[in-house]
């Protein structure tokens, strides 16, 4: 039984805090979380991992399906206007990494590490993309 994980990190989030303040940054994180939750299944679980990083745990999900889900979330981020209620209408992107248990990892710590490493491949290259472990 496969379990997949999406690890995502908002691109250039520090600039939001620097230019618009931490209150707007916190509000943007809330909107990001709501967007993620609106795009995943009831069986999936999303959580903030730290800073501007989020994890989506997808039970009974092969990697190819998790990659499709990550692409859907990536596109939704790119198309969404954040902080519209505050009149800011900000656009942000995110970098995504996908890993699957037991294919890529033998336990939860390794699964997080593999998904994180895949995300950093995107973060350090193009940003706004999805990479697989």
mmCIF file of C-alpha atoms in Angstrom:
data_model
loop_
_atom_site.group_PDB
_atom_site.id
_atom_site.type_symbol
_atom_site.label_atom_id
_atom_site.label_comp_id
_atom_site.label_asym_id
_atom_site.label_seq_id
_atom_site.Cartn_x
_atom_site.Cartn_y
_atom_site.Cartn_z
ATOM 1 C CA UNK A 1 0.000 0.000 0.000
ATOM 2 C CA UNK A 2 1.648 3.199 -1.181
ATOM 3 C CA UNK A 3 1.667 6.493 0.694
ATOM 4 C CA UNK A 4 2.829 9.613 -1.096
ATOM 5 C CA UNK A 5 3.937 12.959 0.237
ATOM 6 C CA UNK A 6 4.017 16.367 -1.395
ATOM 7 C CA UNK A 7 6.466 18.837 0.142
ATOM 8 C CA UNK A 8 5.979 22.424 -0.988
ATOM 9 C CA UNK A 9 7.699 25.674 -0.265
ATOM 10 C CA UNK A 10 6.410 29.100 -1.331
ATOM 11 C CA UNK A 11 8.754 30.916 -3.714
ATOM 12 C CA UNK A 12 10.119 34.317 -2.622
ATOM 13 C CA UNK A 13 7.932 34.366 0.512
ATOM 14 C CA UNK A 14 10.492 36.474 2.399
ATOM 15 C CA UNK A 15 9.809 39.302 -0.065
ATOM 16 C CA UNK A 16 6.118 39.292 0.950
ATOM 17 C CA UNK A 17 7.071 39.787 4.605
ATOM 18 C CA UNK A 18 9.704 42.396 3.704
ATOM 19 C CA UNK A 19 7.462 44.441 1.404
ATOM 20 C CA UNK A 20 4.012 43.969 2.943
ATOM 21 C CA UNK A 21 4.733 43.105 6.595
ATOM 22 C CA UNK A 22 4.404 39.969 8.691
ATOM 23 C CA UNK A 23 0.667 40.378 9.270
ATOM 24 C CA UNK A 24 0.064 40.164 5.531
ATOM 25 C CA UNK A 25 2.595 37.325 5.346
ATOM 26 C CA UNK A 26 0.673 35.381 7.986
ATOM 27 C CA UNK A 27 -2.602 36.040 6.197
ATOM 28 C CA UNK A 28 -1.084 34.812 2.922
ATOM 29 C CA UNK A 29 0.006 31.584 4.655
ATOM 30 C CA UNK A 30 -3.593 31.086 5.832
ATOM 31 C CA UNK A 31 -4.880 31.612 2.292
ATOM 32 C CA UNK A 32 -2.236 29.211 0.946
ATOM 33 C CA UNK A 33 -3.334 26.563 3.456
ATOM 34 C CA UNK A 34 -7.002 27.048 2.535
ATOM 35 C CA UNK A 35 -6.143 26.718 -1.152
ATOM 36 C CA UNK A 36 -4.212 23.484 -0.572
ATOM 37 C CA UNK A 37 -6.997 21.981 1.540
ATOM 38 C CA UNK A 38 -9.593 22.894 -1.095
ATOM 39 C CA UNK A 39 -7.676 20.884 -3.723
ATOM 40 C CA UNK A 40 -6.995 17.626 -1.872
ATOM 41 C CA UNK A 41 -9.199 14.658 -1.011
ATOM 42 C CA UNK A 42 -10.809 14.123 2.398
ATOM 43 C CA UNK A 43 -8.471 11.166 2.969
ATOM 44 C CA UNK A 44 -5.392 13.405 2.477
ATOM 45 C CA UNK A 45 -3.885 15.511 5.242
ATOM 46 C CA UNK A 46 -2.206 18.878 4.796
ATOM 47 C CA UNK A 47 -0.170 20.677 7.423
ATOM 48 C CA UNK A 48 2.224 23.553 7.727
ATOM 49 C CA UNK A 49 5.678 22.128 8.251
ATOM 50 C CA UNK A 50 7.416 25.340 9.215
ATOM 51 C CA UNK A 51 7.916 28.833 7.881
ATOM 52 C CA UNK A 52 6.419 28.817 4.402
ATOM 53 C CA UNK A 53 6.594 25.046 3.929
ATOM 54 C CA UNK A 54 3.637 22.685 3.742
ATOM 55 C CA UNK A 55 3.288 18.911 3.548
ATOM 56 C CA UNK A 56 0.437 16.939 2.018
ATOM 57 C CA UNK A 57 0.226 13.275 3.076
ATOM 58 C CA UNK A 58 -1.673 11.134 0.579
ATOM 59 C CA UNK A 59 -2.575 7.617 1.757
ATOM 60 C CA UNK A 60 -3.130 4.866 -0.820
ATOM 61 C CA UNK A 61 -1.616 7.048 -3.544
ATOM 62 C CA UNK A 62 1.005 5.991 -6.087
ATOM 63 C CA UNK A 63 3.624 8.572 -7.036
ATOM 64 C CA UNK A 64 2.156 9.324 -10.464
ATOM 65 C CA UNK A 65 -1.152 10.341 -8.852
ATOM 66 C CA UNK A 66 0.640 12.477 -6.257
ATOM 67 C CA UNK A 67 2.542 14.241 -9.054
ATOM 68 C CA UNK A 68 -0.776 15.009 -10.774
ATOM 69 C CA UNK A 69 -2.121 16.409 -7.469
ATOM 70 C CA UNK A 70 1.044 18.493 -6.967
ATOM 71 C CA UNK A 71 0.720 19.904 -10.500
ATOM 72 C CA UNK A 72 -2.905 20.812 -9.786
ATOM 73 C CA UNK A 73 -1.888 22.668 -6.616
ATOM 74 C CA UNK A 74 1.059 24.321 -8.404
ATOM 75 C CA UNK A 75 -1.206 25.650 -11.149
ATOM 76 C CA UNK A 76 -3.806 26.850 -8.619
ATOM 77 C CA UNK A 77 -1.112 28.814 -6.743
ATOM 78 C CA UNK A 78 0.080 30.414 -9.968
ATOM 79 C CA UNK A 79 -3.477 31.361 -11.014
ATOM 80 C CA UNK A 80 -4.667 32.584 -7.593
ATOM 81 C CA UNK A 81 -4.691 36.197 -6.418
ATOM 82 C CA UNK A 82 -3.603 36.257 -2.789
ATOM 83 C CA UNK A 83 -4.599 38.932 -0.263
ATOM 84 C CA UNK A 84 -7.313 40.216 -2.598
ATOM 85 C CA UNK A 85 -9.444 41.247 0.421
ATOM 86 C CA UNK A 86 -6.583 43.526 1.458
ATOM 87 C CA UNK A 87 -6.438 44.955 -2.074
ATOM 88 C CA UNK A 88 -2.966 43.551 -2.739
ATOM 89 C CA UNK A 89 -3.806 40.911 -5.388
ATOM 90 C CA UNK A 90 -0.429 39.189 -5.024
ATOM 91 C CA UNK A 91 0.683 36.328 -7.233
ATOM 92 C CA UNK A 92 3.000 33.696 -5.817
ATOM 93 C CA UNK A 93 4.363 30.386 -6.972
ATOM 94 C CA UNK A 94 5.610 27.361 -5.065
ATOM 95 C CA UNK A 95 8.207 24.623 -5.510
ATOM 96 C CA UNK A 96 7.073 21.022 -5.035
ATOM 97 C CA UNK A 97 8.732 17.704 -4.261
ATOM 98 C CA UNK A 98 6.980 14.325 -4.319
ATOM 99 C CA UNK A 99 8.139 11.099 -2.671
ATOM 100 C CA UNK A 100 6.411 7.769 -2.100
ATOM 101 C CA UNK A 101 6.639 5.085 0.599
ATOM 102 C CA UNK A 102 7.916 2.384 0.258
ATOM 103 C CA UNK A 103 9.462 3.105 -3.176
ATOM 104 C CA UNK A 104 11.608 6.101 -2.143
ATOM 105 C CA UNK A 105 11.821 5.699 1.628
ATOM 106 C CA UNK A 106 11.661 3.094 4.365
ATOM 107 C CA UNK A 107 10.099 5.314 7.034
ATOM 108 C CA UNK A 108 8.471 8.661 7.728
ATOM 109 C CA UNK A 109 11.649 10.641 8.409
ATOM 110 C CA UNK A 110 13.243 9.411 5.202
ATOM 111 C CA UNK A 111 10.020 10.115 3.270
ATOM 112 C CA UNK A 112 10.015 13.741 4.445
ATOM 113 C CA UNK A 113 13.720 14.026 3.595
ATOM 114 C CA UNK A 114 13.250 12.606 0.092
ATOM 115 C CA UNK A 115 10.259 14.877 -0.653
ATOM 116 C CA UNK A 116 12.178 17.865 0.762
ATOM 117 C CA UNK A 117 15.240 17.029 -1.366
ATOM 118 C CA UNK A 118 13.075 16.790 -4.487
ATOM 119 C CA UNK A 119 11.504 20.169 -3.663
ATOM 120 C CA UNK A 120 14.968 21.739 -3.336
ATOM 121 C CA UNK A 121 15.853 20.505 -6.837
ATOM 122 C CA UNK A 122 13.049 22.766 -8.099
ATOM 123 C CA UNK A 123 13.768 25.582 -5.632
ATOM 124 C CA UNK A 124 17.413 25.805 -6.690
ATOM 125 C CA UNK A 125 16.649 25.581 -10.411
ATOM 126 C CA UNK A 126 13.467 26.960 -11.956
ATOM 127 C CA UNK A 127 11.087 27.380 -8.996
ATOM 128 C CA UNK A 128 7.328 26.963 -9.759
ATOM 129 C CA UNK A 129 7.658 23.265 -10.622
ATOM 130 C CA UNK A 130 7.257 19.693 -9.406
ATOM 131 C CA UNK A 131 10.110 17.192 -8.953
ATOM 132 C CA UNK A 132 10.018 13.534 -7.976
ATOM 133 C CA UNK A 133 12.326 11.806 -5.529
#
